[in-house]
PDB file of N, CA and C in Angstrom:
ATOM      1  N   LYS X   1     228.895 280.199 139.982  1.00  0.00           N
ATOM      2  CA  LYS X   1     227.744 280.735 139.615  1.00  0.00           C
ATOM      3  C   LYS X   1     226.685 280.975 140.598  1.00  0.00           C
ATOM      4  N   MET X   2     226.256 282.477 140.697  1.00  0.00           N
ATOM      5  CA  MET X   2     225.266 282.834 141.693  1.00  0.00           C
ATOM      6  C   MET X   2     223.885 282.214 141.287  1.00  0.00           C
ATOM      7  N   ALA X   3     223.108 281.790 142.380  1.00  0.00           N
ATOM      8  CA  ALA X   3     221.705 281.490 142.111  1.00  0.00           C
ATOM      9  C   ALA X   3     220.733 281.903 143.582  1.00  0.00           C
ATOM     10  N   LEU X   4     219.756 282.142 143.122  1.00  0.00           N
ATOM     11  CA  LEU X   4     218.512 282.411 144.352  1.00  0.00           C
ATOM     12  C   LEU X   4     218.595 281.050 145.353  1.00  0.00           C
ATOM     13  N   GLY X   5     218.957 281.644 146.599  1.00  0.00           N
ATOM     14  CA  GLY X   5     218.399 280.862 147.485  1.00  0.00           C
ATOM     15  C   GLY X   5     217.320 279.848 147.792  1.00  0.00           C
ATOM     16  N   ARG X   6     217.359 278.801 148.363  1.00  0.00           N
ATOM     17  CA  ARG X   6     216.099 277.939 148.431  1.00  0.00           C
ATOM     18  C   ARG X   6     215.048 278.646 149.226  1.00  0.00           C
ATOM     19  N   GLY X   7     214.039 278.763 148.656  1.00  0.00           N
ATOM     20  CA  GLY X   7     212.613 279.440 149.154  1.00  0.00           C
ATOM     21  C   GLY X   7     212.577 280.784 148.927  1.00  0.00           C
ATOM     22  N   PHE X   8     213.582 281.443 148.267  1.00  0.00           N
ATOM     23  CA  PHE X   8     213.780 282.770 147.995  1.00  0.00           C
ATOM     24  C   PHE X   8     213.032 283.073 146.519  1.00  0.00           C
ATOM     25  N   ASN X   9     211.867 283.903 146.390  1.00  0.00           N
ATOM     26  CA  ASN X   9     211.355 284.005 145.241  1.00  0.00           C
ATOM     27  C   ASN X   9     211.418 285.451 144.704  1.00  0.00           C
ATOM     28  N   ILE X  10     211.545 285.699 143.501  1.00  0.00           N
ATOM     29  CA  ILE X  10     211.256 287.141 142.988  1.00  0.00           C
ATOM     30  C   ILE X  10     210.179 287.283 142.059  1.00  0.00           C
ATOM     31  N   ARG X  11     209.130 288.403 142.221  1.00  0.00           N
ATOM     32  CA  ARG X  11     208.020 288.356 141.600  1.00  0.00           C
ATOM     33  C   ARG X  11     208.247 289.201 140.239  1.00  0.00           C
ATOM     34  N   SER X  12     207.650 288.916 139.186  1.00  0.00           N
ATOM     35  CA  SER X  12     208.108 289.850 137.986  1.00  0.00           C
ATOM     36  C   SER X  12     207.809 291.230 138.136  1.00  0.00           C
ATOM     37  N   GLU X  13     208.669 291.965 137.507  1.00  0.00           N
ATOM     38  CA  GLU X  13     208.726 293.415 138.112  1.00  0.00           C
ATOM     39  C   GLU X  13     209.375 294.034 139.358  1.00  0.00           C
ATOM     40  N   GLU X  14     209.379 292.987 140.212  1.00  0.00           N
ATOM     41  CA  GLU X  14     209.792 293.457 141.677  1.00  0.00           C
ATOM     42  C   GLU X  14     211.070 294.249 141.571  1.00  0.00           C
ATOM     43  N   LYS X  15     211.232 295.231 142.407  1.00  0.00           N
ATOM     44  CA  LYS X  15     212.241 296.189 142.183  1.00  0.00           C
ATOM     45  C   LYS X  15     213.342 295.814 143.217  1.00  0.00           C
ATOM     46  N   PHE X  16     214.755 295.855 143.020  1.00  0.00           N
ATOM     47  CA  PHE X  16     215.708 295.553 143.831  1.00  0.00           C
ATOM     48  C   PHE X  16     217.040 296.732 143.530  1.00  0.00           C
ATOM     49  N   LEU X  17     217.511 296.881 144.772  1.00  0.00           N
ATOM     50  CA  LEU X  17     218.554 297.690 145.122  1.00  0.00           C
ATOM     51  C   LEU X  17     219.935 296.518 145.254  1.00  0.00           C
ATOM     52  N   VAL X  18     220.948 296.219 144.526  1.00  0.00           N
ATOM     53  CA  VAL X  18     221.828 295.567 144.692  1.00  0.00           C
ATOM     54  C   VAL X  18     222.958 296.297 145.535  1.00  0.00           C
ATOM     55  N   VAL X  19     223.290 295.747 146.819  1.00  0.00           N
ATOM     56  CA  VAL X  19     224.230 296.441 147.666  1.00  0.00           C
ATOM     57  C   VAL X  19     225.299 295.525 147.956  1.00  0.00           C
ATOM     58  N   GLU X  20     226.580 296.287 147.617  1.00  0.00           N
ATOM     59  CA  GLU X  20     227.792 295.452 147.905  1.00  0.00           C
ATOM     60  C   GLU X  20     228.777 296.070 148.865  1.00  0.00           C
ATOM     61  N   ASP X  21     229.605 295.175 149.481  1.00  0.00           N
ATOM     62  CA  ASP X  21     230.636 296.087 150.345  1.00  0.00           C
ATOM     63  C   ASP X  21     231.621 296.475 149.663  1.00  0.00           C
ATOM     64  N   VAL X  22     232.409 295.929 148.916  1.00  0.00           N
ATOM     65  CA  VAL X  22     233.550 296.048 148.104  1.00  0.00           C
ATOM     66  C   VAL X  22     233.518 295.692 146.910  1.00  0.00           C
ATOM     67  N   ILE X  23     233.776 296.509 145.662  1.00  0.00           N
ATOM     68  CA  ILE X  23     233.877 296.158 144.458  1.00  0.00           C
ATOM     69  C   ILE X  23     235.486 296.371 143.867  1.00  0.00           C
ATOM     70  N   THR X  24     235.909 295.479 143.009  1.00  0.00           N
ATOM     71  CA  THR X  24     237.085 295.553 142.232  1.00  0.00           C
ATOM     72  C   THR X  24     236.711 295.638 140.608  1.00  0.00           C
ATOM     73  N   THR X  25     236.159 294.600 140.273  1.00  0.00           N
ATOM     74  CA  THR X  25     235.973 294.258 138.920  1.00  0.00           C
ATOM     75  C   THR X  25     234.240 294.396 138.544  1.00  0.00           C
ATOM     76  N   GLY X  26     233.667 294.334 139.713  1.00  0.00           N
ATOM     77  CA  GLY X  26     232.169 294.279 139.649  1.00  0.00           C
ATOM     78  C   GLY X  26     231.568 293.033 139.306  1.00  0.00           C
ATOM     79  N   GLY X  27     232.339 292.266 139.150  1.00  0.00           N
ATOM     80  CA  GLY X  27     231.731 290.689 138.596  1.00  0.00           C
ATOM     81  C   GLY X  27     230.891 290.045 139.411  1.00  0.00           C
ATOM     82  N   SER X  28     231.098 290.057 140.734  1.00  0.00           N
ATOM     83  CA  SER X  28     230.031 289.640 141.537  1.00  0.00           C
ATOM     84  C   SER X  28     228.410 290.223 141.569  1.00  0.00           C
ATOM     85  N   VAL X  29     228.791 291.673 141.495  1.00  0.00           N
ATOM     86  CA  VAL X  29     227.581 292.509 141.393  1.00  0.00           C
ATOM     87  C   VAL X  29     226.931 292.377 140.257  1.00  0.00           C
ATOM     88  N   ARG X  30     227.513 292.059 139.048  1.00  0.00           N
ATOM     89  CA  ARG X  30     226.978 291.688 137.775  1.00  0.00           C
ATOM     90  C   ARG X  30     226.287 290.103 137.753  1.00  0.00           C
ATOM     91  N   GLU X  31     227.012 289.350 138.467  1.00  0.00           N
ATOM     92  CA  GLU X  31     226.157 288.189 138.606  1.00  0.00           C
ATOM     93  C   GLU X  31     224.905 288.034 139.155  1.00  0.00           C
ATOM     94  N   VAL X  32     224.907 289.072 140.434  1.00  0.00           N
ATOM     95  CA  VAL X  32     223.515 289.136 141.040  1.00  0.00           C
ATOM     96  C   VAL X  32     222.625 289.762 140.185  1.00  0.00           C
ATOM     97  N   MET X  33     222.871 290.683 139.615  1.00  0.00           N
ATOM     98  CA  MET X  33     222.022 291.478 138.750  1.00  0.00           C
ATOM     99  C   MET X  33     221.385 290.489 137.843  1.00  0.00           C
ATOM    100  N   ASP X  34     222.399 289.762 137.043  1.00  0.00           N
ATOM    101  CA  ASP X  34     221.763 288.874 136.152  1.00  0.00           C
ATOM    102  C   ASP X  34     220.932 287.782 136.482  1.00  0.00           C
ATOM    103  N   VAL X  35     221.119 287.440 137.910  1.00  0.00           N
ATOM    104  CA  VAL X  35     220.313 286.264 138.404  1.00  0.00           C
ATOM    105  C   VAL X  35     218.792 287.216 138.697  1.00  0.00           C
ATOM    106  N   VAL X  36     218.805 288.381 139.281  1.00  0.00           N
ATOM    107  CA  VAL X  36     217.533 289.027 139.647  1.00  0.00           C
ATOM    108  C   VAL X  36     217.062 289.394 138.309  1.00  0.00           C
ATOM    109  N   GLU X  37     217.504 289.739 137.098  1.00  0.00           N
ATOM    110  CA  GLU X  37     216.828 290.029 135.783  1.00  0.00           C
ATOM    111  C   GLU X  37     216.352 288.822 135.157  1.00  0.00           C
ATOM    112  N   ALA X  38     216.957 287.559 135.379  1.00  0.00           N
ATOM    113  CA  ALA X  38     216.609 286.553 134.623  1.00  0.00           C
ATOM    114  C   ALA X  38     215.523 286.190 134.818  1.00  0.00           C
ATOM    115  N   VAL X  39     214.916 286.048 136.340  1.00  0.00           N
ATOM    116  CA  VAL X  39     213.800 285.826 136.596  1.00  0.00           C
ATOM    117  C   VAL X  39     212.558 286.769 136.970  1.00  0.00           C
ATOM    118  N   GLY X  40     212.943 287.957 136.412  1.00  0.00           N
ATOM    119  CA  GLY X  40     211.977 289.126 136.017  1.00  0.00           C
ATOM    120  C   GLY X  40     211.979 290.118 136.953  1.00  0.00           C
ATOM    121  N   GLY X  41     213.130 290.248 137.808  1.00  0.00           N
ATOM    122  CA  GLY X  41     213.044 291.113 138.574  1.00  0.00           C
ATOM    123  C   GLY X  41     213.756 292.453 138.025  1.00  0.00           C
ATOM    124  N   VAL X  42     213.796 293.911 138.538  1.00  0.00           N
ATOM    125  CA  VAL X  42     214.311 294.869 138.025  1.00  0.00           C
ATOM    126  C   VAL X  42     215.238 295.630 138.954  1.00  0.00           C
ATOM    127  N   VAL X  43     216.279 295.622 138.483  1.00  0.00           N
ATOM    128  CA  VAL X  43     217.506 296.400 139.282  1.00  0.00           C
ATOM    129  C   VAL X  43     217.278 298.034 139.271  1.00  0.00           C
ATOM    130  N   VAL X  44     217.036 298.692 140.025  1.00  0.00           N
ATOM    131  CA  VAL X  44     216.847 300.081 140.115  1.00  0.00           C
ATOM    132  C   VAL X  44     218.262 300.918 140.593  1.00  0.00           C
ATOM    133  N   GLY X  45     219.110 300.078 140.959  1.00  0.00           N
ATOM    134  CA  GLY X  45     220.477 300.773 141.334  1.00  0.00           C
ATOM    135  C   GLY X  45     221.207 299.880 142.180  1.00  0.00           C
ATOM    136  N   VAL X  46     222.699 300.356 142.082  1.00  0.00           N
ATOM    137  CA  VAL X  46     223.783 299.707 142.686  1.00  0.00           C
ATOM    138  C   VAL X  46     224.041 300.514 143.675  1.00  0.00           C
ATOM    139  N   ALA X  47     224.438 300.098 145.191  1.00  0.00           N
ATOM    140  CA  ALA X  47     225.349 300.731 146.071  1.00  0.00           C
ATOM    141  C   ALA X  47     226.381 299.943 146.717  1.00  0.00           C
ATOM    142  N   VAL X  48     227.517 300.792 146.623  1.00  0.00           N
ATOM    143  CA  VAL X  48     228.838 300.064 147.145  1.00  0.00           C
ATOM    144  C   VAL X  48     229.384 300.936 148.244  1.00  0.00           C
ATOM    145  N   ILE X  49     229.745 300.069 149.361  1.00  0.00           N
ATOM    146  CA  ILE X  49     230.561 300.772 150.435  1.00  0.00           C
ATOM    147  C   ILE X  49     232.012 301.438 149.867  1.00  0.00           C
ATOM    148  N   VAL X  50     232.759 300.377 149.350  1.00  0.00           N
ATOM    149  CA  VAL X  50     234.059 300.751 148.708  1.00  0.00           C
ATOM    150  C   VAL X  50     234.331 300.373 147.426  1.00  0.00           C
ATOM    151  N   ASP X  51     234.394 301.261 146.296  1.00  0.00           N
ATOM    152  CA  ASP X  51     234.770 300.881 144.990  1.00  0.00           C
ATOM    153  C   ASP X  51     236.275 301.012 144.898  1.00  0.00           C
ATOM    154  N   ARG X  52     236.926 299.818 144.754  1.00  0.00           N
ATOM    155  CA  ARG X  52     238.320 299.811 144.390  1.00  0.00           C
ATOM    156  C   ARG X  52     238.800 300.032 143.191  1.00  0.00           C
ATOM    157  N   SER X  53     237.871 300.276 142.219  1.00  0.00           N
ATOM    158  CA  SER X  53     238.022 300.558 140.803  1.00  0.00           C
ATOM    159  C   SER X  53     238.215 302.126 140.556  1.00  0.00           C
ATOM    160  N   ASN X  54     238.273 302.862 141.512  1.00  0.00           N
ATOM    161  CA  ASN X  54     238.278 304.203 141.637  1.00  0.00           C
ATOM    162  C   ASN X  54     237.383 304.719 140.494  1.00  0.00           C
ATOM    163  N   GLY X  55     236.105 304.154 140.402  1.00  0.00           N
ATOM    164  CA  GLY X  55     235.032 304.786 139.576  1.00  0.00           C
ATOM    165  C   GLY X  55     235.071 304.317 138.144  1.00  0.00           C
ATOM    166  N   SER X  56     236.056 303.394 137.689  1.00  0.00           N
ATOM    167  CA  SER X  56     236.014 302.999 136.389  1.00  0.00           C
ATOM    168  C   SER X  56     234.819 301.642 136.313  1.00  0.00           C
ATOM    169  N   VAL X  57     234.309 301.103 137.327  1.00  0.00           N
ATOM    170  CA  VAL X  57     233.260 300.103 136.948  1.00  0.00           C
ATOM    171  C   VAL X  57     231.984 300.956 137.309  1.00  0.00           C
ATOM    172  N   ILE X  58     231.390 300.748 136.144  1.00  0.00           N
ATOM    173  CA  ILE X  58     229.873 301.360 136.192  1.00  0.00           C
ATOM    174  C   ILE X  58     229.029 300.074 135.943  1.00  0.00           C
ATOM    175  N   LEU X  59     228.131 299.804 136.906  1.00  0.00           N
ATOM    176  CA  LEU X  59     227.242 298.761 136.643  1.00  0.00           C
ATOM    177  C   LEU X  59     225.993 299.222 136.489  1.00  0.00           C
ATOM    178  N   HIS X  60     225.511 300.251 136.776  1.00  0.00           N
ATOM    179  CA  HIS X  60     224.341 300.842 136.541  1.00  0.00           C
ATOM    180  C   HIS X  60     224.293 302.403 136.635  1.00  0.00           C
ATOM    181  N   LYS X  61     223.184 302.791 135.843  1.00  0.00           N
ATOM    182  CA  LYS X  61     223.118 304.206 135.700  1.00  0.00           C
ATOM    183  C   LYS X  61     222.868 304.986 137.068  1.00  0.00           C
ATOM    184  N   ASN X  62     222.208 304.202 137.971  1.00  0.00           N
ATOM    185  CA  ASN X  62     221.932 304.686 139.389  1.00  0.00           C
ATOM    186  C   ASN X  62     222.854 303.860 140.418  1.00  0.00           C
ATOM    187  N   GLN X  63     224.333 304.450 140.454  1.00  0.00           N
ATOM    188  CA  GLN X  63     225.094 303.829 141.309  1.00  0.00           C
ATOM    189  C   GLN X  63     225.669 304.829 142.229  1.00  0.00           C
ATOM    190  N   LEU X  64     225.909 304.220 143.302  1.00  0.00           N
ATOM    191  CA  LEU X  64     226.551 305.123 144.184  1.00  0.00           C
ATOM    192  C   LEU X  64     227.396 304.561 145.221  1.00  0.00           C
ATOM    193  N   SER X  65     228.912 305.095 145.454  1.00  0.00           N
ATOM    194  CA  SER X  65     229.747 304.667 146.465  1.00  0.00           C
ATOM    195  C   SER X  65     229.938 305.396 147.239  1.00  0.00           C
ATOM    196  N   LEU X  66     230.273 304.869 148.715  1.00  0.00           N
ATOM    197  CA  LEU X  66     230.514 305.937 149.509  1.00  0.00           C
ATOM    198  C   LEU X  66     232.064 306.359 149.603  1.00  0.00           C
ATOM    199  N   VAL X  67     233.060 305.317 149.140  1.00  0.00           N
ATOM    200  CA  VAL X  67     234.288 305.513 149.031  1.00  0.00           C
ATOM    201  C   VAL X  67     234.780 304.924 147.822  1.00  0.00           C
ATOM    202  N   THR X  68     235.698 305.734 146.974  1.00  0.00           N
ATOM    203  CA  THR X  68     236.058 305.522 145.819  1.00  0.00           C
ATOM    204  C   THR X  68     237.722 305.610 145.942  1.00  0.00           C
ATOM    205  N   MET X  69     238.467 304.690 145.820  1.00  0.00           N
ATOM    206  CA  MET X  69     239.889 304.381 145.741  1.00  0.00           C
ATOM    207  C   MET X  69     240.584 303.692 144.517  1.00  0.00           C
ATOM    208  N   GLU X  70     241.637 303.888 144.349  1.00  0.00           N
ATOM    209  CA  GLU X  70     242.498 303.288 143.409  1.00  0.00           C
ATOM    210  C   GLU X  70     243.209 302.503 144.014  1.00  0.00           C
ATOM    211  N   VAL X  71     243.345 300.969 143.944  1.00  0.00           N
ATOM    212  CA  VAL X  71     244.072 300.091 144.472  1.00  0.00           C
ATOM    213  C   VAL X  71     244.882 299.255 143.310  1.00  0.00           C
ATOM    214  N   LYS X  72     246.223 299.691 143.664  1.00  0.00           N
ATOM    215  CA  LYS X  72     247.105 298.965 142.449  1.00  0.00           C
ATOM    216  C   LYS X  72     247.376 297.535 142.584  1.00  0.00           C
ATOM    217  N   SER X  73     247.300 296.925 141.488  1.00  0.00           N
ATOM    218  CA  SER X  73     247.720 295.426 141.495  1.00  0.00           C
ATOM    219  C   SER X  73     249.153 295.407 140.622  1.00  0.00           C
ATOM    220  N   TYR X  74     249.842 294.353 140.951  1.00  0.00           N
ATOM    221  CA  TYR X  74     251.191 294.254 140.157  1.00  0.00           C
ATOM    222  C   TYR X  74     251.230 292.845 139.707  1.00  0.00           C
ATOM    223  N   GLU X  75     251.973 292.665 138.654  1.00  0.00           N
ATOM    224  CA  GLU X  75     252.252 291.613 138.127  1.00  0.00           C
ATOM    225  C   GLU X  75     253.384 291.047 139.128  1.00  0.00           C
ATOM    226  N   SER X  76     253.621 289.687 139.093  1.00  0.00           N
ATOM    227  CA  SER X  76     254.482 289.024 140.195  1.00  0.00           C
ATOM    228  C   SER X  76     255.844 289.544 139.828  1.00  0.00           C
ATOM    229  N   HIS X  77     256.303 289.879 138.502  1.00  0.00           N
ATOM    230  CA  HIS X  77     257.664 290.357 138.313  1.00  0.00           C
ATOM    231  C   HIS X  77     257.935 291.695 138.459  1.00  0.00           C
ATOM    232  N   GLU X  78     256.824 292.297 138.889  1.00  0.00           N
ATOM    233  CA  GLU X  78     256.867 293.935 139.028  1.00  0.00           C
ATOM    234  C   GLU X  78     256.623 294.237 140.553  1.00  0.00           C
ATOM    235  N   LEU X  79     256.429 293.340 141.306  1.00  0.00           N
ATOM    236  CA  LEU X  79     256.169 293.544 142.798  1.00  0.00           C
ATOM    237  C   LEU X  79     257.296 294.170 143.377  1.00  0.00           C
ATOM    238  N   PRO X  80     257.133 295.365 144.138  1.00  0.00           N
ATOM    239  CA  PRO X  80     258.054 296.125 144.832  1.00  0.00           C
ATOM    240  C   PRO X  80     258.624 295.520 145.977  1.00  0.00           C
ATOM    241  N   GLU X  81     259.677 295.648 146.182  1.00  0.00           N
ATOM    242  CA  GLU X  81     260.785 294.547 147.307  1.00  0.00           C
ATOM    243  C   GLU X  81     259.805 294.743 148.543  1.00  0.00           C
ATOM    244  N   GLU X  82     259.431 295.704 149.012  1.00  0.00           N
ATOM    245  CA  GLU X  82     258.711 295.862 150.312  1.00  0.00           C
ATOM    246  C   GLU X  82     257.427 294.922 150.252  1.00  0.00           C
ATOM    247  N   LEU X  83     256.673 294.716 149.121  1.00  0.00           N
ATOM    248  CA  LEU X  83     255.589 293.855 149.216  1.00  0.00           C
ATOM    249  C   LEU X  83     255.993 292.436 149.205  1.00  0.00           C
ATOM    250  N   ALA X  84     257.027 292.417 148.333  1.00  0.00           N
ATOM    251  CA  ALA X  84     257.530 290.941 148.013  1.00  0.00           C
ATOM    252  C   ALA X  84     257.819 290.059 149.227  1.00  0.00           C
ATOM    253  N   GLU X  85     258.359 291.084 150.289  1.00  0.00           N
ATOM    254  CA  GLU X  85     258.778 290.134 151.584  1.00  0.00           C
ATOM    255  C   GLU X  85     257.358 289.739 152.422  1.00  0.00           C
ATOM    256  N   LEU X  86     256.068 290.287 152.199  1.00  0.00           N
ATOM    257  CA  LEU X  86     255.001 289.888 152.935  1.00  0.00           C
ATOM    258  C   LEU X  86     254.655 288.614 152.272  1.00  0.00           C
ATOM    259  N   PRO X  87     253.898 287.857 153.322  1.00  0.00           N
ATOM    260  CA  PRO X  87     253.242 286.567 152.904  1.00  0.00           C
ATOM    261  C   PRO X  87     252.392 286.606 152.097  1.00  0.00           C
ATOM    262  N   ILE X  88     251.994 285.873 151.228  1.00  0.00           N
ATOM    263  CA  ILE X  88     250.539 285.909 150.133  1.00  0.00           C
ATOM    264  C   ILE X  88     249.550 285.145 150.948  1.00  0.00           C
ATOM    265  N   GLU X  89     248.386 286.116 150.606  1.00  0.00           N
ATOM    266  CA  GLU X  89     246.965 285.764 151.329  1.00  0.00           C
ATOM    267  C   GLU X  89     245.959 286.109 150.284  1.00  0.00           C
ATOM    268  N   LYS X  90     245.134 284.876 150.104  1.00  0.00           N
ATOM    269  CA  LYS X  90     243.890 285.121 149.170  1.00  0.00           C
ATOM    270  C   LYS X  90     242.969 285.629 149.612  1.00  0.00           C
ATOM    271  N   PRO X  91     242.707 286.871 149.530  1.00  0.00           N
ATOM    272  CA  PRO X  91     241.474 287.588 150.199  1.00  0.00           C
ATOM    273  C   PRO X  91     240.043 287.368 149.349  1.00  0.00           C
ATOM    274  N   GLY X  92     238.951 287.574 150.105  1.00  0.00           N
ATOM    275  CA  GLY X  92     237.751 287.279 149.601  1.00  0.00           C
ATOM    276  C   GLY X  92     237.170 285.892 149.891  1.00  0.00           C
ATOM    277  N   SER X  93     236.002 285.488 149.579  1.00  0.00           N
ATOM    278  CA  SER X  93     235.297 284.290 150.102  1.00  0.00           C
ATOM    279  C   SER X  93     235.089 283.499 148.840  1.00  0.00           C
ATOM    280  N   ARG X  94     235.657 283.653 147.625  1.00  0.00           N
ATOM    281  CA  ARG X  94     235.370 282.762 146.736  1.00  0.00           C
ATOM    282  C   ARG X  94     236.468 281.578 146.571  1.00  0.00           C
ATOM    283  N   ASN X  95     236.120 280.241 146.513  1.00  0.00           N
ATOM    284  CA  ASN X  95     237.058 279.213 146.622  1.00  0.00           C
ATOM    285  C   ASN X  95     237.854 279.126 147.652  1.00  0.00           C
ATOM    286  N   LEU X  96     237.404 279.247 149.072  1.00  0.00           N
ATOM    287  CA  LEU X  96     237.868 278.752 150.030  1.00  0.00           C
ATOM    288  C   LEU X  96     238.251 277.495 150.325  1.00  0.00           C
TER     289      LEU X  96
END
């Protein structure tokens, strides 16, 4: 669960722009927005470098993505043969 770092404070009504490098489901951005809002901050927009949801994830009325693309996900039993030959790697920074 996201939390404010030690020594970091948010003043009531302080405005924030949440910026993320890549979104797929938007879960991490939503968690950051919730933390900011829970302590009285105001999220005024969301900026994303790469939106892997092809624009289907809308987190804020003021949201901008530099690149929008569709990234296909497969169930293990539907994996194309050329992908099945590649080693599996867990991307991202969660649960390393």
